[in-house]
Tab-separated table of C-alpha atoms and ligand atoms in Angstrom:
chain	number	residue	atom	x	y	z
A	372	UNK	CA	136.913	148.108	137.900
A	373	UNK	CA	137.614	144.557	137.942
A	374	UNK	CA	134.676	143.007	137.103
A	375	UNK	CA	135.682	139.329	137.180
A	376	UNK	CA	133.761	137.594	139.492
A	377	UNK	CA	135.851	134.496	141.797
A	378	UNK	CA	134.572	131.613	139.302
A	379	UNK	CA	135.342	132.952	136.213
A	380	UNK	CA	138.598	134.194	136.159
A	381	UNK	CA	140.541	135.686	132.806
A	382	UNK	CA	143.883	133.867	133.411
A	383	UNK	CA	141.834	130.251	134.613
A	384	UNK	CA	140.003	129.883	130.933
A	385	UNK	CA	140.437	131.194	127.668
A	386	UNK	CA	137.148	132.884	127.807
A	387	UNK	CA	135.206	135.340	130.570
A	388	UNK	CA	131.566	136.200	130.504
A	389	UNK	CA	130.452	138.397	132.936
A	390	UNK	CA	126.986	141.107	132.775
A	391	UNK	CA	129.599	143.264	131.509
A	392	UNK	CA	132.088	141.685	129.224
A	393	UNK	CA	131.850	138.690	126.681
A	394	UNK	CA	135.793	137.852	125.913
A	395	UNK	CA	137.478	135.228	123.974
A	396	UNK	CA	135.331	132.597	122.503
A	397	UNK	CA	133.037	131.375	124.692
A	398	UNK	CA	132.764	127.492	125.349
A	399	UNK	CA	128.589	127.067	126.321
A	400	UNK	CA	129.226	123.756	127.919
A	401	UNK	CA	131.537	125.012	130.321
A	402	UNK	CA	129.917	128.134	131.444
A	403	UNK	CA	127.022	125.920	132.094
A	404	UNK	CA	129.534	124.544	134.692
A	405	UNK	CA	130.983	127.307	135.690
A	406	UNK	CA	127.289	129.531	136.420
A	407	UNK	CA	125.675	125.940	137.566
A	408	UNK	CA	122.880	125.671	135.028
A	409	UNK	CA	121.456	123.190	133.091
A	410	UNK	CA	121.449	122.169	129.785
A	411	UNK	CA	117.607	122.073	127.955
A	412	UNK	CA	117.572	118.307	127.436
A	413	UNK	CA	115.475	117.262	124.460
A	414	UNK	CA	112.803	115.823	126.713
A	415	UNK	CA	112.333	118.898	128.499
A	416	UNK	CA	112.299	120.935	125.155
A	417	UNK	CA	109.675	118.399	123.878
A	418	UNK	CA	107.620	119.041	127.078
A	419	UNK	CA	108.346	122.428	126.754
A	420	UNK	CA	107.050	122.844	122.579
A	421	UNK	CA	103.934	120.515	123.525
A	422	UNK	CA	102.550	122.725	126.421
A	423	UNK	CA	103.251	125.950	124.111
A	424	UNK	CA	101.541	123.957	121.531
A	425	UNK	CA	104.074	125.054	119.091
A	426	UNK	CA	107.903	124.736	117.875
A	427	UNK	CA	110.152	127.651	117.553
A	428	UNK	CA	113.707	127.470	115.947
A	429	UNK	CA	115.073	129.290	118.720
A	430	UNK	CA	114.238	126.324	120.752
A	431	UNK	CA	115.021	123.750	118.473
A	432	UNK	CA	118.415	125.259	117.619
A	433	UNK	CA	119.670	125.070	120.901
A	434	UNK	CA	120.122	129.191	120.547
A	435	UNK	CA	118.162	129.137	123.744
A	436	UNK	CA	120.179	126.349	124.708
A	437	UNK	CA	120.439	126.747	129.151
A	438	UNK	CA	118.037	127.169	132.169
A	439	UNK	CA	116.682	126.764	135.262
A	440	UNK	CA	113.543	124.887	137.126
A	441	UNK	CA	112.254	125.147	133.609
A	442	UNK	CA	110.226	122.278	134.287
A	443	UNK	CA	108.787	123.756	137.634
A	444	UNK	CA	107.317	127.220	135.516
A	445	UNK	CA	105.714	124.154	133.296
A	446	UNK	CA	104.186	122.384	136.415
A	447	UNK	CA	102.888	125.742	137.010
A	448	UNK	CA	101.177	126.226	134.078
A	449	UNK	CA	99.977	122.438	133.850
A	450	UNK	CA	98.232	122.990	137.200
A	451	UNK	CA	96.670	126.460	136.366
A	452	UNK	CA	99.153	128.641	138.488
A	453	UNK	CA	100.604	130.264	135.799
A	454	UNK	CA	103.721	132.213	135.336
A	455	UNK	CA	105.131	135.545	134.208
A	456	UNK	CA	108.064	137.099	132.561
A	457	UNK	CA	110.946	139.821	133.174
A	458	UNK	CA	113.379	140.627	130.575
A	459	UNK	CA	114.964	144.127	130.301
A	460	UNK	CA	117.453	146.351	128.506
A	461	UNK	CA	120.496	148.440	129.501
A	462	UNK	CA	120.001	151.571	127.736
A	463	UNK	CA	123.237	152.676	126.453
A	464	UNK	CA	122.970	153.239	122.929
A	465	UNK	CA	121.239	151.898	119.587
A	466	UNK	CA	119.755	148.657	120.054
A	467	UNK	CA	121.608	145.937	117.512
A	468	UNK	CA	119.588	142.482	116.052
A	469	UNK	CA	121.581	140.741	118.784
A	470	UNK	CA	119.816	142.404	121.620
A	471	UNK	CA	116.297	142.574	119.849
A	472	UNK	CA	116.080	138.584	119.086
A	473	UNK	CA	115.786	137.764	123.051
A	474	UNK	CA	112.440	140.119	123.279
A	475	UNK	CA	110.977	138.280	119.605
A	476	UNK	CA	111.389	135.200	121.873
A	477	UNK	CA	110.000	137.093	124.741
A	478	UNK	CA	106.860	138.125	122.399
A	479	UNK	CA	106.303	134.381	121.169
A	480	UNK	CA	106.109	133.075	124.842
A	481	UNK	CA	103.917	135.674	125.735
A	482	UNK	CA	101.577	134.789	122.776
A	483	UNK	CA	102.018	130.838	123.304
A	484	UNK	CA	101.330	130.859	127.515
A	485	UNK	CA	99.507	134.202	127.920
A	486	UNK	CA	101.815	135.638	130.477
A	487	UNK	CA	101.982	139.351	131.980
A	488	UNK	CA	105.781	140.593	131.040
A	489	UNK	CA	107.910	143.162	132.674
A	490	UNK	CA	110.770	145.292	130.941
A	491	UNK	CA	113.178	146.936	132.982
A	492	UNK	CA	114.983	149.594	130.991
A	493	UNK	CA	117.540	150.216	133.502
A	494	UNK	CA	119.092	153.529	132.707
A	495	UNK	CA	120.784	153.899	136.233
A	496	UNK	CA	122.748	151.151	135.556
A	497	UNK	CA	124.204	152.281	132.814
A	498	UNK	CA	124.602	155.678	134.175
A	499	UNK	CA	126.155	154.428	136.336
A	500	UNK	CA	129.097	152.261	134.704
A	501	UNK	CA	131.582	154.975	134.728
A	502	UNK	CA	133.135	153.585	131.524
A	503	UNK	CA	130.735	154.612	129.260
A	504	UNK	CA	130.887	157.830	129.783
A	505	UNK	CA	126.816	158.792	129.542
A	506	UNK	CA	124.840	161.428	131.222
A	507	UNK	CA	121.698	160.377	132.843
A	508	UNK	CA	120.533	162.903	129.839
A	509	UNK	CA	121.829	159.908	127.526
A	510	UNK	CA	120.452	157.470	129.247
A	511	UNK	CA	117.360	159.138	129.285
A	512	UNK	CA	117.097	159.091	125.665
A	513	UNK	CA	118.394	155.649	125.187
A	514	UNK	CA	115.560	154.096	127.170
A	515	UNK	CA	112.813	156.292	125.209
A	516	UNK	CA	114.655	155.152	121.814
A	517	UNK	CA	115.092	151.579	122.575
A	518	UNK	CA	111.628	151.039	124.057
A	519	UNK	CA	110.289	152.460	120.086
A	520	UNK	CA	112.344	149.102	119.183
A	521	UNK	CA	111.063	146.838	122.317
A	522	UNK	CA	107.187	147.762	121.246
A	523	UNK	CA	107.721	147.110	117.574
A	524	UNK	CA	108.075	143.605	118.314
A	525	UNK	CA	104.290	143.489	118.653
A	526	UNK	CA	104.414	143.036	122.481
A	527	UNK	CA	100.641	142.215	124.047
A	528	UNK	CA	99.986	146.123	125.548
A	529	UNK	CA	97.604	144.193	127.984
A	530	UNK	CA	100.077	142.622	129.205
A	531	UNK	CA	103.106	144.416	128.764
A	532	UNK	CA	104.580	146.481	131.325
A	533	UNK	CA	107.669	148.792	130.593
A	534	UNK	CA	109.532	150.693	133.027
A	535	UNK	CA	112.346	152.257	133.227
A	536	UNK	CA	114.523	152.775	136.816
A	537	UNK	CA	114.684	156.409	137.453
A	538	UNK	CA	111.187	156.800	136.953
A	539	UNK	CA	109.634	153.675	138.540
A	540	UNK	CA	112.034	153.895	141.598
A	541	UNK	CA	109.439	154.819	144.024
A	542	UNK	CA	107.375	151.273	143.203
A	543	UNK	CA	110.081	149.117	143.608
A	544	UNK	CA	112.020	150.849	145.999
A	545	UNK	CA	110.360	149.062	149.258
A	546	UNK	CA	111.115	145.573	147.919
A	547	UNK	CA	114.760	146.795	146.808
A	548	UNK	CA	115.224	147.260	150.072
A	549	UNK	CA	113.903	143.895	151.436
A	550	UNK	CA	116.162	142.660	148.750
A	551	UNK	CA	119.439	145.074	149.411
A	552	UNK	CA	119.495	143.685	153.401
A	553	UNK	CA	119.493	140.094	152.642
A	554	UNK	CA	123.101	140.783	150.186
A	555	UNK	CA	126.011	141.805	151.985
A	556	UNK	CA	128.937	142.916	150.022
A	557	UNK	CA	131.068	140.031	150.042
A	558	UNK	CA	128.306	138.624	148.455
A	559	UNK	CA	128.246	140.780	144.771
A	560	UNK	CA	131.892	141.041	145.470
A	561	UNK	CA	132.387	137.610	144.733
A	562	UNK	CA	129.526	137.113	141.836
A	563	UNK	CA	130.074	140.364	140.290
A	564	UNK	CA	133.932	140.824	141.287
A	565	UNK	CA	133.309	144.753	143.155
A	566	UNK	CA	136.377	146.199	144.368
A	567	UNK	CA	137.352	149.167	146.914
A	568	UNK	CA	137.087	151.525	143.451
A	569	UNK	CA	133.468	150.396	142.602
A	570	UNK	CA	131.003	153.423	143.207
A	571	UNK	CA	128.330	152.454	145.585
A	572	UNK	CA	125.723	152.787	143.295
A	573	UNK	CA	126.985	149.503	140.948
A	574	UNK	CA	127.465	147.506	144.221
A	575	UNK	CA	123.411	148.681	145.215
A	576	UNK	CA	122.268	148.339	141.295
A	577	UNK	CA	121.833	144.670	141.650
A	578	UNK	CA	118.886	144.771	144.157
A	579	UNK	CA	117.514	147.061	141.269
A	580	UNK	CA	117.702	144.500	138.655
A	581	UNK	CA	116.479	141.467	141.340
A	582	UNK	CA	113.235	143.435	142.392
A	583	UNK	CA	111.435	142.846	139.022
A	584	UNK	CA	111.784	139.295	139.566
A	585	UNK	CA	109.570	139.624	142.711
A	586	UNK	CA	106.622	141.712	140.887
A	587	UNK	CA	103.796	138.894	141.301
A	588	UNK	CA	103.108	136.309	143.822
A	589	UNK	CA	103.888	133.350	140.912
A	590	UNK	CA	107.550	131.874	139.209
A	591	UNK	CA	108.795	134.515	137.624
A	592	UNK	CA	110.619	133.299	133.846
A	593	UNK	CA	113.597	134.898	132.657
A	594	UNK	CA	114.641	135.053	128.938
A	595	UNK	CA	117.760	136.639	128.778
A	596	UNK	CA	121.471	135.653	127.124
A	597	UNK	CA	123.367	133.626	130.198
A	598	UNK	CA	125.503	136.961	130.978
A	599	UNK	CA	122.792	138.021	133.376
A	600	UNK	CA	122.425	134.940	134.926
A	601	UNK	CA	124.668	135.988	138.198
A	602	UNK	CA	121.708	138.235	139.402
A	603	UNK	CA	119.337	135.232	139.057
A	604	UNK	CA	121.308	133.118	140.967
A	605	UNK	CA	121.342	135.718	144.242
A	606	UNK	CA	117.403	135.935	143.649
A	607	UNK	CA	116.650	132.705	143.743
A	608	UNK	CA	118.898	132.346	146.915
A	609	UNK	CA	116.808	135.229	148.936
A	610	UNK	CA	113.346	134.973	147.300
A	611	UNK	CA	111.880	132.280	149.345
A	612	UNK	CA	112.454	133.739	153.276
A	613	UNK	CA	110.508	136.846	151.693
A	614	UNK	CA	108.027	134.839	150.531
A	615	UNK	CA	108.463	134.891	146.962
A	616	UNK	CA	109.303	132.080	144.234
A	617	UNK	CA	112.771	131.376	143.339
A	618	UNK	CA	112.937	133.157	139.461
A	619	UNK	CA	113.500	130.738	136.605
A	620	UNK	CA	115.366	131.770	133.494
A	621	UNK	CA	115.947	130.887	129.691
A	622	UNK	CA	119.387	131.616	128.669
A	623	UNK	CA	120.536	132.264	124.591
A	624	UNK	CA	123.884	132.820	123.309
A	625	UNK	CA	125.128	134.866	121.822
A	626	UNK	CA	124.706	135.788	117.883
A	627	UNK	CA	127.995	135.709	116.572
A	628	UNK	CA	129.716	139.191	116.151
A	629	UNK	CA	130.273	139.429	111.948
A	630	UNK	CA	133.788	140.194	112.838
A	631	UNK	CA	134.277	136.456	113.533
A	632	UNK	CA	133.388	134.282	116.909
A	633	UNK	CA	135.651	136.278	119.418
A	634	UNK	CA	133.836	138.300	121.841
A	635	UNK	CA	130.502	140.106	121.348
A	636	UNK	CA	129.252	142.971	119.417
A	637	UNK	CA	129.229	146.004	120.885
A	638	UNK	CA	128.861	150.048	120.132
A	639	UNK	CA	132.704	150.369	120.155
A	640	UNK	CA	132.869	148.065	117.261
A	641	UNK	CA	130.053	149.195	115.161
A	642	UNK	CA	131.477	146.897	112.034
A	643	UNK	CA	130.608	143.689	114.493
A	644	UNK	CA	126.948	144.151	114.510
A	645	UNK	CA	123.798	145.307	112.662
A	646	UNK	CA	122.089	148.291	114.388
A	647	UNK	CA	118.114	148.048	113.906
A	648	UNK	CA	118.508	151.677	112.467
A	649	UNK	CA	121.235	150.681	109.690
A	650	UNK	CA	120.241	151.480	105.838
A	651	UNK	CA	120.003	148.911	103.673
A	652	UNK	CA	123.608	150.249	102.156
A	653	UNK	CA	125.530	149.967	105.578
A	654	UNK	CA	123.757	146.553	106.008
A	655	UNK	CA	125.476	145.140	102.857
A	656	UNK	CA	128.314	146.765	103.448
A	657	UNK	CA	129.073	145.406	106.858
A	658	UNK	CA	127.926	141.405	105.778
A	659	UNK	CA	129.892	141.763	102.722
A	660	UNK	CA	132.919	142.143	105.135
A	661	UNK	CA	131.995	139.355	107.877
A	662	UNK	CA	134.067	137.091	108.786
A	663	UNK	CA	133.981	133.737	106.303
A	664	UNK	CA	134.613	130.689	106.489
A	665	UNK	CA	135.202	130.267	102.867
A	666	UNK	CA	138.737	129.823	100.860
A	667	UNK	CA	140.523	132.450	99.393
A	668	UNK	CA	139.735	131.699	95.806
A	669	UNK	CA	136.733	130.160	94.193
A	670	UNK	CA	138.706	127.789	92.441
A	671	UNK	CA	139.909	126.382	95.828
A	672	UNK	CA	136.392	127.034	97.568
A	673	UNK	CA	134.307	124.807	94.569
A	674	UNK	CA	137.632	121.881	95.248
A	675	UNK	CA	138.106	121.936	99.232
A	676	UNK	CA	134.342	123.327	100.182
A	677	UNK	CA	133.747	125.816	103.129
A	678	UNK	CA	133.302	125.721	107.033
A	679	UNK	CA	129.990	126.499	107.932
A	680	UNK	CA	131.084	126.525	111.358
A	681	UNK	CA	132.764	130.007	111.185
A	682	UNK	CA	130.814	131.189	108.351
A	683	UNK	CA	129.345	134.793	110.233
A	684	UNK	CA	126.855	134.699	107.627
A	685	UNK	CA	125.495	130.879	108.014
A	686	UNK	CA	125.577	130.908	111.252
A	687	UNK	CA	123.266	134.170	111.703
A	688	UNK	CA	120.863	132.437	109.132
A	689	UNK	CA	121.076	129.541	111.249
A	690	UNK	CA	121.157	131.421	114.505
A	691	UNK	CA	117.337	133.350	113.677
A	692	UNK	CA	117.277	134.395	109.595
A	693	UNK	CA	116.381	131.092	108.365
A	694	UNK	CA	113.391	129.278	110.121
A	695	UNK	CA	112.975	126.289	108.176
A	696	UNK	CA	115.447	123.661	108.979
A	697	UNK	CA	115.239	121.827	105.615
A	698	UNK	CA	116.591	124.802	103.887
A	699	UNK	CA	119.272	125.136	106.696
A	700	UNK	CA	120.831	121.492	106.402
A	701	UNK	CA	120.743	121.820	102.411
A	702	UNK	CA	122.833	125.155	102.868
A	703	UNK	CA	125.051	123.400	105.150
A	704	UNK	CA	126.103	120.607	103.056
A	705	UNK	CA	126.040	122.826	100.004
A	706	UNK	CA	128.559	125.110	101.962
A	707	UNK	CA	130.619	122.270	103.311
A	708	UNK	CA	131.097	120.629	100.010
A	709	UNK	CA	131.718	123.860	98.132
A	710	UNK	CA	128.464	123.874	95.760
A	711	UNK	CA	127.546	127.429	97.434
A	712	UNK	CA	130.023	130.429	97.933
A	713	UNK	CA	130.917	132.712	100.893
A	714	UNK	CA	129.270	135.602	98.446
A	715	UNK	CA	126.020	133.775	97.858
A	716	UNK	CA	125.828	133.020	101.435
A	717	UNK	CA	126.383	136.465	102.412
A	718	UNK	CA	123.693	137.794	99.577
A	719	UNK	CA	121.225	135.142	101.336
A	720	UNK	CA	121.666	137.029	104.238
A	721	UNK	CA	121.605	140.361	103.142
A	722	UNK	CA	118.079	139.847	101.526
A	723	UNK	CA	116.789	137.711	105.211
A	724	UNK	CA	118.047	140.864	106.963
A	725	UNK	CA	116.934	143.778	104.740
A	726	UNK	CA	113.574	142.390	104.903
A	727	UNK	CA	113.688	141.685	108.749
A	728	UNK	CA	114.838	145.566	108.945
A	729	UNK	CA	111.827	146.653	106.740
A	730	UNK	CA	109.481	145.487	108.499
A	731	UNK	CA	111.145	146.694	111.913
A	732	UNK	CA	111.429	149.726	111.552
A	733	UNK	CA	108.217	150.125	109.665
A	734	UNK	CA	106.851	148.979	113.284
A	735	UNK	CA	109.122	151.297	115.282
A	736	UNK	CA	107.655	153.955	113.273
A	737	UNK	CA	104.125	153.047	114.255
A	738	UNK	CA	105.400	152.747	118.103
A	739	UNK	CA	105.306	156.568	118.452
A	740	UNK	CA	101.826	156.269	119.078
A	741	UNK	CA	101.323	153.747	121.011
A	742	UNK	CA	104.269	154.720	123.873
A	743	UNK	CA	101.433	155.265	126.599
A	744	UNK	CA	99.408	151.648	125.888
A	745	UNK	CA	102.614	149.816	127.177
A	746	UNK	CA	101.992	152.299	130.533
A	747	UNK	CA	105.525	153.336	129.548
A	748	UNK	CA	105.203	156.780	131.285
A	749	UNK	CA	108.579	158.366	130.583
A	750	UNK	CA	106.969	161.816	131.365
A	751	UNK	CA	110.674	162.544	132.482
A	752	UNK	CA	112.133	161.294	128.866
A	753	UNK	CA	110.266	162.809	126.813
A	754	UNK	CA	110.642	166.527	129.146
A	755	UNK	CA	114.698	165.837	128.526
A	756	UNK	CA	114.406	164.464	125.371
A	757	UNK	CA	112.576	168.254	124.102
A	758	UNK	CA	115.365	169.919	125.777
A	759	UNK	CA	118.732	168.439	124.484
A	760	UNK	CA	116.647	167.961	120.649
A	761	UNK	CA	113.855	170.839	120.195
B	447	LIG	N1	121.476	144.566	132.890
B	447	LIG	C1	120.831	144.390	131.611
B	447	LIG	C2	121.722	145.024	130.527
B	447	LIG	O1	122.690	145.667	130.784
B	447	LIG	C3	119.460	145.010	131.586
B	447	LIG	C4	118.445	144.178	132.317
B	447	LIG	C5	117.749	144.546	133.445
B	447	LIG	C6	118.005	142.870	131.978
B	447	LIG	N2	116.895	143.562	133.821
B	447	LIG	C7	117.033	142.535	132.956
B	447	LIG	C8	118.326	141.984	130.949
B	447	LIG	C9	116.381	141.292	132.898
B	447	LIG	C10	117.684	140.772	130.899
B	447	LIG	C11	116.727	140.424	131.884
B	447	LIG	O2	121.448	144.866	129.366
């Protein structure tokens, strides 16, 4: 399937993100052009940290760095209306610390404006990408596993709904439908870049993943990474003639694969990223090999210094490991002028993500039990899940 949609073509730019493919390295400025958002300026981020009453590096870092009518969901709240969130998760195999950061953002807004949020877990979708190759069996057992991992982020259970498609179907099916009549082919051809070979389910799944955004009568707020942002932008073109609010979104990068800053991690690299199951052994094993931007020998390393830059391992301590920005800048220039080395960088980062890990999984653990609180229902997960495991 070609999946490039009109704007953001492979042979225009040197780098295509798409909801299904993050390749070359991407340039954040541009595709800010290219999907029309904006930039978080730092007045809006200051407006934005003094209504949550508090900072997070995420914010400050620029990691959630894009959005839009942020400053109308903080009207909102300033004048009592309120807001909620949607975020989801394609269920298609272990979750990695790349797709778990978005939802310990997700957690902290919920916490900081005491908003309802809504995870889609949208199994038919990636049933449905032929490529893959999964079973709705898979799929099945992906959304049970990765909602273990979505809950032990500590979540709000009062005000946490998760859902995933094949079960909840029958809710949002009247308002997909709304949705599906006001989007006529040409339409996701051109954002999502269908073709006569797409199945008709993947040129339909979009009004799946807009309905969520429709689920209360307020702005809906999006934290997501800025490959799903070409669903948001057909929302918020429909939402208002049927009466809703046009969505609003929060868009992160993406954390650096540790194979170096081409691309994104993904299951058919399992080297490029760290899987919220991996052992402490595979965990050192894969940072020891990530991609450095130090110099081939320490002799040259302690004369020339390194490049932070490309350094996998600052720039995930940077990206979420390391909160406090004091110790950031010092490891910086330490880097840069060759006072710390790629292999004390690395062991940094090994200890920041072993811990992280610890404690996650400790959580995920705990999660078993508390499935039904999040009104996660999967009565027709866990009936598979006996079948193809018991
Ligand atoms: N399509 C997303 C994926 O493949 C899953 C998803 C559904 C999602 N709804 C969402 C992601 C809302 C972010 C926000 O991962």
């Amino acid at each position: 399937m070609n999946i490039f949609g009109s704007q953001n073509r492979r042979e225009d730019s040197d780098f295509i993100v798409t909801p299904w493919t993050v390749e070359g390295e991407v340039d954040y400025n541009k595709l800010v052009e290219r999907f029309g958002t904006s930039i978080i300026d730092d007045k809006l981020m200051e407006r934005f940290v003094r209504a949550a009453g508090e900072d997070h590096h995420l914010l400050r870092r620029r990691i959630f760095f894009s959005h839009r009518d942020l400053d109308k969901v903080l009207d909102d709240w300033e004048n009592g209306r309120g807001f909620f969130l949607y975020t989801g998760r394609g269920p298609s195999g272990p979750m990695h610390i790349g797709h778990i950061i978005p939802f310990y953002f997700t957690k902290w807004l919920q916490d900081r404006f005491k908003a309802n949020i809504y995870i889609q877990l949208t199994d038919d979708e990636k049933f449905l990408e032929e490529s893959r190759g999964l079973t709705l069996e898979d799929t099945l057992k992906w959304s049970y596993e990765n909602t273990l991992d979505i809950i032990a982020v500590g979540l709000d259970p009062d005000k946490t709904f998760i859902f995933q498609n094949t079960e909840y179907i029958k809710n949002m099916y009247p308002i997909a439908l709304k949705v599906a009549r006001k989007i006529n082919f040409s339409w996701v051809r051109a954002v999502f870049g269908f073709t006569h070979e797409s199945n008709i389910g993947m040129i339909f799944y979009p009004a799946l993943q807009i309905v969520p955004a429709l689920f209360e009568k307020k702005r809906c707020l999006i934290p997501a990474a800025i490959d799903q942002d070409p669903y948001w932008r057909i929302q918020r073109d429909i939402a208002e003639s049927l009466g809703y609010y046009k969505t609003a979104a929060i868009h992160s990068k993406f954390l650096p694969p540790l194979t170096g800053p081409v691309g994104k991690m993904s299951a058919s690299r399992p080297e490029s990223a760290i899987y919220l199951n991996d052992d402490e052994k595979t965990v050192r094993k894969k940072i020891w090999v990530a991609y450095s931007g130090g110099q081939p020998t320490v002799e040259l390393h302690r004369k020339l210094g390194g490049n932070p830059e490309v350094d996998v391992a600052f720039q995930w301590l940077k990206f979420f490991f390391e909160p406090d920005d004091n110790k950031i800048k010092k490891l910086e220039e330490d880097y840069r002028m060759g006072k710390i080395l790629s292999g004390e960088m690395k062991t940094l980062l090994i200890e920041k993500v072993t811990a992280f890990l610890e404690e996650h999984q400790a959580k995920r653990e705990e999660a078993k039990e508390l499935l039904h609180l999040y009104k996660y229902d999967g009565e027709l997960a866990r009936e598979m899940w006996k079948k193809i495991h018991v």
